């Protein structure tokens, strides 16, 4: 391929559609419309269908893709050079190549700069990368195989999401006529941890760790989302994560703040709560599994998101007082267990579908590597 950049001037009172390039070859994202008078750029690069576009900055993260038809005519800054493919290349084959870790490694090995987050890859450096190019008919066959796998992954993702929606529709329906109470009246306590100095990597099996805020998502506890504590770090015993704990995030993005999950019985030992993750201790009148379900209902979610505060759109906080004020339905214990059992059964099916999707993604990765290396 060859460097081929088309520039367009930024004219005031003229609207341009702005695009961005996602990492790991995941494609393009529309970033809204831009008035030509509202940018410091005098001109920007125009995207054309079937061109390759990359981001020079942080190129080691794999921000490279082929422009699909729906992004034809979008604009990007001069940080995003564009390339026209030669006649030997099938654009969809190159699209899959852009999702290859092998290409990202080659890009990473060629970036220049002294500060990691500011390292760049110039067009000339990208064009130095050598990859095996099979005949066009073989490229087309590879595209057909990988597109089929991608279609199945997409279908499984949609199925899992649909099951999640069904589970909450079941909960909303079963609990529509129940009396509403404030969560705090049904809690014995709310406990938190603290955020000490820690490594950025997950803890090894023999190391202690502290939870990241991403460890708690709706209905799911992710023990791997934790950071290794530095040697000699002391943490309070009350902050130890225990099997069966009901945890809530008090700080996160607006969509995820107040997410609640229960810690599974087989959780590894040696994990601690951070200051952004709280433990909810339900009273004897509130079933722990039902608490997780109730906190995902529309009524509770609306209260939590509306109660969140903060100056950053990417991170907001909700106070313990507002958590205690969260409205939840409160049937008797038998009914609570009946509802939570129905909801968690559906979500277990969704988890099984996601596990299948993860296995298929691993298969796709191996398949792509084998096809590009011509071992297949």
mmCIF file of C-alpha atoms in Angstrom, residues 13-370:
data_model
loop_
_atom_site.group_PDB
_atom_site.id
_atom_site.type_symbol
_atom_site.label_atom_id
_atom_site.label_comp_id
_atom_site.label_asym_id
_atom_site.label_seq_id
_atom_site.Cartn_x
_atom_site.Cartn_y
_atom_site.Cartn_z
ATOM 1 C CA UNK A 13 -20.336 27.303 9.080
ATOM 2 C CA UNK A 14 -19.602 24.016 7.281
ATOM 3 C CA UNK A 15 -20.355 20.740 9.064
ATOM 4 C CA UNK A 16 -17.907 17.834 9.007
ATOM 5 C CA UNK A 17 -18.371 14.302 10.360
ATOM 6 C CA UNK A 18 -15.522 13.414 12.709
ATOM 7 C CA UNK A 19 -14.172 9.876 13.200
ATOM 8 C CA UNK A 20 -11.744 8.169 15.551
ATOM 9 C CA UNK A 21 -9.768 4.927 15.280
ATOM 10 C CA UNK A 22 -10.240 2.262 17.964
ATOM 11 C CA UNK A 23 -7.366 0.243 19.403
ATOM 12 C CA UNK A 24 -6.625 -3.393 18.493
ATOM 13 C CA UNK A 25 -7.949 -3.073 14.948
ATOM 14 C CA UNK A 26 -11.524 -2.795 16.198
ATOM 15 C CA UNK A 27 -12.501 -0.261 13.549
ATOM 16 C CA UNK A 28 -13.726 3.316 13.475
ATOM 17 C CA UNK A 29 -16.018 5.248 15.799
ATOM 18 C CA UNK A 30 -18.163 8.250 14.894
ATOM 19 C CA UNK A 31 -17.298 11.199 17.158
ATOM 20 C CA UNK A 32 -20.096 13.546 16.150
ATOM 21 C CA UNK A 33 -20.274 16.562 13.894
ATOM 22 C CA UNK A 34 -17.839 19.454 13.843
ATOM 23 C CA UNK A 35 -18.231 23.014 12.602
ATOM 24 C CA UNK A 36 -15.230 24.086 10.560
ATOM 25 C CA UNK A 37 -14.945 27.243 12.628
ATOM 26 C CA UNK A 38 -14.723 25.357 15.934
ATOM 27 C CA UNK A 39 -11.346 23.701 15.420
ATOM 28 C CA UNK A 40 -7.756 24.884 15.509
ATOM 29 C CA UNK A 41 -7.010 22.768 12.412
ATOM 30 C CA UNK A 42 -6.940 24.662 9.123
ATOM 31 C CA UNK A 43 -7.454 21.363 7.274
ATOM 32 C CA UNK A 44 -8.151 17.705 8.095
ATOM 33 C CA UNK A 45 -7.699 14.335 6.404
ATOM 34 C CA UNK A 46 -10.623 12.797 4.526
ATOM 35 C CA UNK A 47 -11.393 9.078 4.865
ATOM 36 C CA UNK A 48 -12.197 7.067 1.728
ATOM 37 C CA UNK A 49 -13.751 3.624 1.594
ATOM 38 C CA UNK A 50 -11.261 0.703 1.561
ATOM 39 C CA UNK A 51 -8.339 2.897 2.611
ATOM 40 C CA UNK A 52 -6.218 1.970 5.622
ATOM 41 C CA UNK A 53 -6.130 4.579 8.391
ATOM 42 C CA UNK A 54 -3.998 4.511 11.523
ATOM 43 C CA UNK A 55 -3.359 6.741 14.524
ATOM 44 C CA UNK A 56 0.290 7.747 14.809
ATOM 45 C CA UNK A 57 0.045 8.457 18.534
ATOM 46 C CA UNK A 58 0.163 5.340 20.768
ATOM 47 C CA UNK A 59 0.368 3.199 17.633
ATOM 48 C CA UNK A 60 1.679 0.366 19.805
ATOM 49 C CA UNK A 61 -1.964 -0.169 20.867
ATOM 50 C CA UNK A 62 -2.932 -1.251 17.348
ATOM 51 C CA UNK A 63 -5.128 1.706 16.242
ATOM 52 C CA UNK A 64 -5.344 0.723 12.579
ATOM 53 C CA UNK A 65 -8.205 -0.394 10.354
ATOM 54 C CA UNK A 66 -9.759 -0.370 6.881
ATOM 55 C CA UNK A 67 -12.368 2.323 6.232
ATOM 56 C CA UNK A 68 -15.854 0.796 5.726
ATOM 57 C CA UNK A 69 -18.391 2.339 3.336
ATOM 58 C CA UNK A 70 -20.384 4.018 6.127
ATOM 59 C CA UNK A 71 -17.340 6.144 7.085
ATOM 60 C CA UNK A 72 -16.556 7.334 3.567
ATOM 61 C CA UNK A 73 -16.148 11.124 3.683
ATOM 62 C CA UNK A 74 -15.566 11.412 7.434
ATOM 63 C CA UNK A 75 -12.632 13.548 8.554
ATOM 64 C CA UNK A 76 -9.765 12.967 10.987
ATOM 65 C CA UNK A 77 -6.871 15.113 12.154
ATOM 66 C CA UNK A 78 -3.427 14.899 10.578
ATOM 67 C CA UNK A 79 -2.562 12.508 13.416
ATOM 68 C CA UNK A 80 -4.343 9.876 11.258
ATOM 69 C CA UNK A 81 -2.566 9.202 7.941
ATOM 70 C CA UNK A 82 -4.408 7.233 5.254
ATOM 71 C CA UNK A 83 -3.111 4.668 2.771
ATOM 72 C CA UNK A 84 -4.441 3.277 -0.501
ATOM 73 C CA UNK A 85 -4.157 -0.467 -1.031
ATOM 74 C CA UNK A 86 -2.425 -1.960 -4.026
ATOM 75 C CA UNK A 87 -4.314 -4.238 -6.464
ATOM 76 C CA UNK A 88 -2.808 -7.344 -4.819
ATOM 77 C CA UNK A 89 -4.779 -6.754 -1.625
ATOM 78 C CA UNK A 90 -8.391 -7.583 -0.774
ATOM 79 C CA UNK A 91 -9.586 -4.810 1.598
ATOM 80 C CA UNK A 92 -11.501 -7.197 3.856
ATOM 81 C CA UNK A 93 -8.406 -9.380 4.200
ATOM 82 C CA UNK A 94 -6.425 -6.322 5.286
ATOM 83 C CA UNK A 95 -9.210 -5.534 7.772
ATOM 84 C CA UNK A 96 -8.545 -8.883 9.438
ATOM 85 C CA UNK A 97 -4.785 -8.314 9.283
ATOM 86 C CA UNK A 98 -5.365 -5.078 11.212
ATOM 87 C CA UNK A 99 -6.843 -7.190 14.033
ATOM 88 C CA UNK A 100 -3.735 -9.357 14.230
ATOM 89 C CA UNK A 101 -1.439 -9.117 17.295
ATOM 90 C CA UNK A 102 1.409 -9.871 14.919
ATOM 91 C CA UNK A 103 0.836 -6.540 13.149
ATOM 92 C CA UNK A 104 0.494 -4.659 16.450
ATOM 93 C CA UNK A 105 3.817 -6.123 17.604
ATOM 94 C CA UNK A 106 5.479 -4.976 14.387
ATOM 95 C CA UNK A 107 4.001 -1.498 14.917
ATOM 96 C CA UNK A 108 5.120 -1.418 18.541
ATOM 97 C CA UNK A 109 8.678 -2.368 17.570
ATOM 98 C CA UNK A 110 8.895 0.663 15.260
ATOM 99 C CA UNK A 111 7.442 3.489 17.351
ATOM 100 C CA UNK A 112 9.731 6.331 18.313
ATOM 101 C CA UNK A 113 9.763 8.758 21.231
ATOM 102 C CA UNK A 114 10.911 8.893 24.843
ATOM 103 C CA UNK A 115 7.579 9.068 26.699
ATOM 104 C CA UNK A 116 5.510 5.876 26.400
ATOM 105 C CA UNK A 117 2.106 7.532 25.959
ATOM 106 C CA UNK A 118 3.527 10.000 23.414
ATOM 107 C CA UNK A 119 5.394 7.541 21.210
ATOM 108 C CA UNK A 120 4.433 7.731 17.545
ATOM 109 C CA UNK A 121 4.597 5.569 14.452
ATOM 110 C CA UNK A 122 5.256 7.477 11.238
ATOM 111 C CA UNK A 123 3.768 6.343 7.902
ATOM 112 C CA UNK A 124 7.209 5.397 6.604
ATOM 113 C CA UNK A 125 7.733 3.128 9.606
ATOM 114 C CA UNK A 126 4.397 1.406 9.030
ATOM 115 C CA UNK A 127 5.232 0.794 5.381
ATOM 116 C CA UNK A 128 8.458 -0.982 6.399
ATOM 117 C CA UNK A 129 6.479 -3.846 7.950
ATOM 118 C CA UNK A 130 6.612 -7.055 5.928
ATOM 119 C CA UNK A 131 3.816 -9.635 5.991
ATOM 120 C CA UNK A 132 3.120 -12.633 3.755
ATOM 121 C CA UNK A 133 0.484 -11.823 1.132
ATOM 122 C CA UNK A 134 -1.360 -14.824 -0.353
ATOM 123 C CA UNK A 135 -3.071 -14.648 -3.757
ATOM 124 C CA UNK A 136 -6.327 -12.676 -3.878
ATOM 125 C CA UNK A 137 -8.458 -15.817 -4.126
ATOM 126 C CA UNK A 138 -6.818 -17.170 -0.965
ATOM 127 C CA UNK A 139 -7.344 -13.828 0.762
ATOM 128 C CA UNK A 140 -11.034 -14.024 -0.164
ATOM 129 C CA UNK A 141 -11.257 -17.533 1.300
ATOM 130 C CA UNK A 142 -9.650 -16.372 4.548
ATOM 131 C CA UNK A 143 -12.148 -13.500 4.746
ATOM 132 C CA UNK A 144 -15.051 -15.906 4.308
ATOM 133 C CA UNK A 145 -13.822 -18.158 7.134
ATOM 134 C CA UNK A 146 -13.060 -15.349 9.593
ATOM 135 C CA UNK A 147 -16.253 -13.431 8.790
ATOM 136 C CA UNK A 148 -18.243 -16.586 9.560
ATOM 137 C CA UNK A 149 -16.565 -16.876 12.952
ATOM 138 C CA UNK A 150 -17.153 -13.168 13.622
ATOM 139 C CA UNK A 151 -20.834 -13.539 12.713
ATOM 140 C CA UNK A 152 -21.164 -16.366 15.234
ATOM 141 C CA UNK A 153 -19.403 -14.314 17.937
ATOM 142 C CA UNK A 154 -21.765 -11.403 17.259
ATOM 143 C CA UNK A 155 -24.789 -13.707 17.423
ATOM 144 C CA UNK A 156 -23.656 -15.168 20.758
ATOM 145 C CA UNK A 157 -23.020 -11.698 22.195
ATOM 146 C CA UNK A 158 -26.511 -10.648 21.169
ATOM 147 C CA UNK A 159 -27.985 -13.801 22.686
ATOM 148 C CA UNK A 160 -26.244 -13.194 26.014
ATOM 149 C CA UNK A 161 -27.384 -9.569 26.091
ATOM 150 C CA UNK A 162 -30.940 -10.649 25.294
ATOM 151 C CA UNK A 163 -30.879 -13.139 28.167
ATOM 152 C CA UNK A 164 -29.720 -10.372 30.517
ATOM 153 C CA UNK A 165 -32.641 -8.213 29.400
ATOM 154 C CA UNK A 166 -35.057 -11.113 29.858
ATOM 155 C CA UNK A 167 -33.773 -11.721 33.391
ATOM 156 C CA UNK A 168 -34.484 -8.133 34.411
ATOM 157 C CA UNK A 169 -37.848 -8.102 32.639
ATOM 158 C CA UNK A 170 -38.759 -11.160 34.720
ATOM 159 C CA UNK A 171 -37.660 -9.360 37.901
ATOM 160 C CA UNK A 172 -39.553 -6.168 37.082
ATOM 161 C CA UNK A 173 -42.715 -8.158 36.356
ATOM 162 C CA UNK A 174 -42.540 -10.364 39.461
ATOM 163 C CA UNK A 175 -41.898 -7.408 41.765
ATOM 164 C CA UNK A 176 -44.198 -4.800 40.237
ATOM 165 C CA UNK A 177 -46.779 -4.903 43.064
ATOM 166 C CA UNK A 178 -44.466 -5.169 46.067
ATOM 167 C CA UNK A 179 -44.104 -2.499 48.745
ATOM 168 C CA UNK A 180 -41.090 -0.177 48.357
ATOM 169 C CA UNK A 181 -38.666 0.505 51.219
ATOM 170 C CA UNK A 182 -35.377 2.351 51.611
ATOM 171 C CA UNK A 183 -32.408 0.009 51.358
ATOM 172 C CA UNK A 184 -30.908 1.386 54.581
ATOM 173 C CA UNK A 185 -33.819 0.033 56.627
ATOM 174 C CA UNK A 186 -32.817 -3.467 55.512
ATOM 175 C CA UNK A 187 -29.057 -3.191 56.098
ATOM 176 C CA UNK A 188 -27.099 -3.975 59.238
ATOM 177 C CA UNK A 189 -24.047 -2.105 57.998
ATOM 178 C CA UNK A 190 -22.038 -0.750 55.073
ATOM 179 C CA UNK A 191 -18.296 -1.391 55.227
ATOM 180 C CA UNK A 192 -15.474 -0.084 53.072
ATOM 181 C CA UNK A 193 -11.780 -0.588 52.546
ATOM 182 C CA UNK A 194 -8.963 1.721 51.574
ATOM 183 C CA UNK A 195 -6.728 2.199 48.565
ATOM 184 C CA UNK A 196 -3.050 1.646 49.375
ATOM 185 C CA UNK A 197 -0.070 1.854 47.064
ATOM 186 C CA UNK A 198 -0.183 -1.109 44.709
ATOM 187 C CA UNK A 199 1.277 -2.471 41.500
ATOM 188 C CA UNK A 200 -0.666 -2.081 38.277
ATOM 189 C CA UNK A 201 -0.537 -5.832 37.605
ATOM 190 C CA UNK A 202 -2.856 -8.477 39.117
ATOM 191 C CA UNK A 203 -1.549 -10.317 42.203
ATOM 192 C CA UNK A 204 0.085 -13.691 41.801
ATOM 193 C CA UNK A 205 -1.359 -16.656 43.709
ATOM 194 C CA UNK A 206 1.011 -16.026 46.619
ATOM 195 C CA UNK A 207 0.421 -12.256 46.764
ATOM 196 C CA UNK A 208 -2.200 -10.068 48.401
ATOM 197 C CA UNK A 209 -4.302 -7.817 46.224
ATOM 198 C CA UNK A 210 -6.732 -4.895 46.361
ATOM 199 C CA UNK A 211 -9.811 -4.675 44.150
ATOM 200 C CA UNK A 212 -10.009 -2.335 41.192
ATOM 201 C CA UNK A 213 -13.299 -0.536 40.712
ATOM 202 C CA UNK A 214 -13.830 -2.771 37.654
ATOM 203 C CA UNK A 215 -13.974 -5.869 39.898
ATOM 204 C CA UNK A 216 -17.691 -5.289 40.498
ATOM 205 C CA UNK A 217 -20.098 -5.175 37.563
ATOM 206 C CA UNK A 218 -23.858 -5.844 37.666
ATOM 207 C CA UNK A 219 -24.282 -9.445 38.904
ATOM 208 C CA UNK A 220 -20.608 -10.292 38.254
ATOM 209 C CA UNK A 221 -17.581 -10.235 40.560
ATOM 210 C CA UNK A 222 -14.253 -10.359 38.695
ATOM 211 C CA UNK A 223 -11.452 -11.365 41.055
ATOM 212 C CA UNK A 224 -8.883 -10.911 38.293
ATOM 213 C CA UNK A 225 -9.659 -7.179 38.307
ATOM 214 C CA UNK A 226 -7.325 -6.497 41.212
ATOM 215 C CA UNK A 227 -3.856 -5.054 41.842
ATOM 216 C CA UNK A 228 -0.974 -6.640 43.734
ATOM 217 C CA UNK A 229 -0.214 -4.932 47.043
ATOM 218 C CA UNK A 230 3.330 -3.717 47.562
ATOM 219 C CA UNK A 231 5.342 -5.843 50.032
ATOM 220 C CA UNK A 232 4.830 -4.772 53.641
ATOM 221 C CA UNK A 233 1.507 -3.029 52.953
ATOM 222 C CA UNK A 234 -0.927 -3.342 55.859
ATOM 223 C CA UNK A 235 -4.682 -3.602 55.283
ATOM 224 C CA UNK A 236 -7.497 -3.781 57.883
ATOM 225 C CA UNK A 237 -8.919 -7.230 58.542
ATOM 226 C CA UNK A 238 -12.421 -5.821 58.005
ATOM 227 C CA UNK A 239 -11.544 -5.119 54.370
ATOM 228 C CA UNK A 240 -10.877 -8.780 53.469
ATOM 229 C CA UNK A 241 -13.156 -9.960 50.669
ATOM 230 C CA UNK A 242 -15.176 -12.935 51.894
ATOM 231 C CA UNK A 243 -17.191 -15.565 49.986
ATOM 232 C CA UNK A 244 -20.813 -14.469 49.800
ATOM 233 C CA UNK A 245 -20.115 -10.755 50.249
ATOM 234 C CA UNK A 246 -22.489 -8.362 48.491
ATOM 235 C CA UNK A 247 -20.347 -5.575 47.032
ATOM 236 C CA UNK A 248 -21.275 -2.232 45.479
ATOM 237 C CA UNK A 249 -19.153 0.320 43.610
ATOM 238 C CA UNK A 250 -19.474 3.795 45.096
ATOM 239 C CA UNK A 251 -17.401 5.358 42.299
ATOM 240 C CA UNK A 252 -17.370 4.537 38.605
ATOM 241 C CA UNK A 253 -18.672 5.811 35.284
ATOM 242 C CA UNK A 254 -22.261 7.141 35.387
ATOM 243 C CA UNK A 255 -23.528 3.928 33.813
ATOM 244 C CA UNK A 256 -21.699 1.620 36.234
ATOM 245 C CA UNK A 257 -21.719 3.498 39.517
ATOM 246 C CA UNK A 258 -23.691 1.562 42.109
ATOM 247 C CA UNK A 259 -23.168 -1.799 40.376
ATOM 248 C CA UNK A 260 -23.812 -4.697 42.757
ATOM 249 C CA UNK A 261 -22.515 -8.270 42.684
ATOM 250 C CA UNK A 262 -22.099 -11.163 45.079
ATOM 251 C CA UNK A 263 -18.686 -12.724 45.668
ATOM 252 C CA UNK A 264 -18.693 -16.427 44.688
ATOM 253 C CA UNK A 265 -17.892 -19.143 47.192
ATOM 254 C CA UNK A 266 -14.660 -20.144 45.454
ATOM 255 C CA UNK A 267 -13.092 -16.674 45.473
ATOM 256 C CA UNK A 268 -9.350 -16.713 46.024
ATOM 257 C CA UNK A 269 -8.080 -15.589 49.424
ATOM 258 C CA UNK A 270 -5.995 -12.495 50.045
ATOM 259 C CA UNK A 271 -8.132 -9.834 48.293
ATOM 260 C CA UNK A 272 -9.126 -6.568 49.965
ATOM 261 C CA UNK A 273 -11.789 -3.932 49.404
ATOM 262 C CA UNK A 274 -10.606 -0.593 48.057
ATOM 263 C CA UNK A 275 -12.130 2.693 49.142
ATOM 264 C CA UNK A 276 -14.309 2.772 46.027
ATOM 265 C CA UNK A 277 -15.889 -0.627 46.762
ATOM 266 C CA UNK A 278 -18.268 -1.130 49.673
ATOM 267 C CA UNK A 279 -19.680 -4.229 51.382
ATOM 268 C CA UNK A 280 -23.445 -4.255 51.960
ATOM 269 C CA UNK A 281 -24.441 -6.344 54.992
ATOM 270 C CA UNK A 282 -28.144 -7.225 54.701
ATOM 271 C CA UNK A 283 -30.341 -7.787 57.724
ATOM 272 C CA UNK A 284 -32.027 -11.116 58.388
ATOM 273 C CA UNK A 285 -35.070 -9.834 56.459
ATOM 274 C CA UNK A 286 -33.150 -9.384 53.202
ATOM 275 C CA UNK A 287 -31.823 -12.294 51.145
ATOM 276 C CA UNK A 288 -28.319 -11.510 49.765
ATOM 277 C CA UNK A 289 -29.111 -12.798 46.267
ATOM 278 C CA UNK A 290 -32.330 -10.820 46.199
ATOM 279 C CA UNK A 291 -30.378 -7.712 47.215
ATOM 280 C CA UNK A 292 -28.249 -8.085 44.068
ATOM 281 C CA UNK A 293 -31.392 -8.391 41.933
ATOM 282 C CA UNK A 294 -33.200 -5.490 43.631
ATOM 283 C CA UNK A 295 -30.250 -3.141 43.123
ATOM 284 C CA UNK A 296 -30.366 -3.791 39.361
ATOM 285 C CA UNK A 297 -34.042 -2.814 39.004
ATOM 286 C CA UNK A 298 -34.906 0.359 37.091
ATOM 287 C CA UNK A 299 -36.115 2.102 40.256
ATOM 288 C CA UNK A 300 -32.834 1.505 42.086
ATOM 289 C CA UNK A 301 -30.613 2.224 39.089
ATOM 290 C CA UNK A 302 -32.374 5.517 38.390
ATOM 291 C CA UNK A 303 -31.907 6.598 42.000
ATOM 292 C CA UNK A 304 -28.213 5.679 42.047
ATOM 293 C CA UNK A 305 -27.309 7.347 38.761
ATOM 294 C CA UNK A 306 -29.299 10.470 39.635
ATOM 295 C CA UNK A 307 -27.600 10.584 43.047
ATOM 296 C CA UNK A 308 -24.066 10.358 41.681
ATOM 297 C CA UNK A 309 -21.932 13.471 41.793
ATOM 298 C CA UNK A 310 -18.583 14.498 40.401
ATOM 299 C CA UNK A 311 -16.881 16.906 38.043
ATOM 300 C CA UNK A 312 -15.687 14.255 35.584
ATOM 301 C CA UNK A 313 -18.008 12.598 33.093
ATOM 302 C CA UNK A 314 -15.856 9.472 33.329
ATOM 303 C CA UNK A 315 -15.921 9.044 37.126
ATOM 304 C CA UNK A 316 -18.710 9.941 39.541
ATOM 305 C CA UNK A 317 -19.402 9.064 43.173
ATOM 306 C CA UNK A 318 -22.431 8.083 45.202
ATOM 307 C CA UNK A 319 -22.419 8.555 48.969
ATOM 308 C CA UNK A 320 -23.296 5.945 51.582
ATOM 309 C CA UNK A 321 -26.291 8.045 52.612
ATOM 310 C CA UNK A 322 -27.649 7.988 49.065
ATOM 311 C CA UNK A 323 -27.000 4.262 48.825
ATOM 312 C CA UNK A 324 -29.036 3.770 51.997
ATOM 313 C CA UNK A 325 -31.870 5.818 50.473
ATOM 314 C CA UNK A 326 -32.084 3.539 47.404
ATOM 315 C CA UNK A 327 -35.687 2.349 46.939
ATOM 316 C CA UNK A 328 -36.128 -1.422 46.612
ATOM 317 C CA UNK A 329 -39.181 -3.722 46.647
ATOM 318 C CA UNK A 330 -39.477 -5.937 49.716
ATOM 319 C CA UNK A 331 -41.548 -9.136 49.484
ATOM 320 C CA UNK A 332 -41.260 -11.778 52.210
ATOM 321 C CA UNK A 333 -38.139 -13.951 52.308
ATOM 322 C CA UNK A 334 -39.691 -16.907 50.479
ATOM 323 C CA UNK A 335 -40.777 -14.635 47.645
ATOM 324 C CA UNK A 336 -37.362 -12.957 47.592
ATOM 325 C CA UNK A 337 -35.680 -16.328 47.122
ATOM 326 C CA UNK A 338 -38.181 -17.371 44.463
ATOM 327 C CA UNK A 339 -37.589 -14.209 42.430
ATOM 328 C CA UNK A 340 -33.792 -14.245 42.787
ATOM 329 C CA UNK A 341 -33.679 -17.914 41.799
ATOM 330 C CA UNK A 342 -35.648 -17.214 38.610
ATOM 331 C CA UNK A 343 -33.506 -14.221 37.673
ATOM 332 C CA UNK A 344 -30.148 -15.855 38.443
ATOM 333 C CA UNK A 345 -31.147 -18.965 36.500
ATOM 334 C CA UNK A 346 -31.608 -16.909 33.340
ATOM 335 C CA UNK A 347 -28.378 -15.029 33.964
ATOM 336 C CA UNK A 348 -26.522 -18.322 34.433
ATOM 337 C CA UNK A 349 -27.568 -19.207 30.891
ATOM 338 C CA UNK A 350 -26.234 -15.840 29.727
ATOM 339 C CA UNK A 351 -22.920 -16.541 31.480
ATOM 340 C CA UNK A 352 -22.696 -19.912 29.742
ATOM 341 C CA UNK A 353 -23.202 -18.208 26.378
ATOM 342 C CA UNK A 354 -20.479 -15.677 27.205
ATOM 343 C CA UNK A 355 -18.111 -18.494 28.140
ATOM 344 C CA UNK A 356 -18.783 -20.059 24.742
ATOM 345 C CA UNK A 357 -18.109 -16.700 23.108
ATOM 346 C CA UNK A 358 -14.784 -16.389 24.942
ATOM 347 C CA UNK A 359 -13.719 -19.827 23.722
ATOM 348 C CA UNK A 360 -14.698 -18.889 20.177
ATOM 349 C CA UNK A 361 -12.678 -15.668 20.387
ATOM 350 C CA UNK A 362 -9.634 -17.690 21.455
ATOM 351 C CA UNK A 363 -10.227 -20.018 18.517
ATOM 352 C CA UNK A 364 -10.521 -17.053 16.173
ATOM 353 C CA UNK A 365 -7.233 -15.601 17.437
ATOM 354 C CA UNK A 366 -5.415 -18.880 16.822
ATOM 355 C CA UNK A 367 -7.099 -19.276 13.457
ATOM 356 C CA UNK A 368 -6.122 -15.771 12.345
ATOM 357 C CA UNK A 369 -2.503 -16.298 13.420
ATOM 358 C CA UNK A 370 -2.337 -19.609 11.558
#
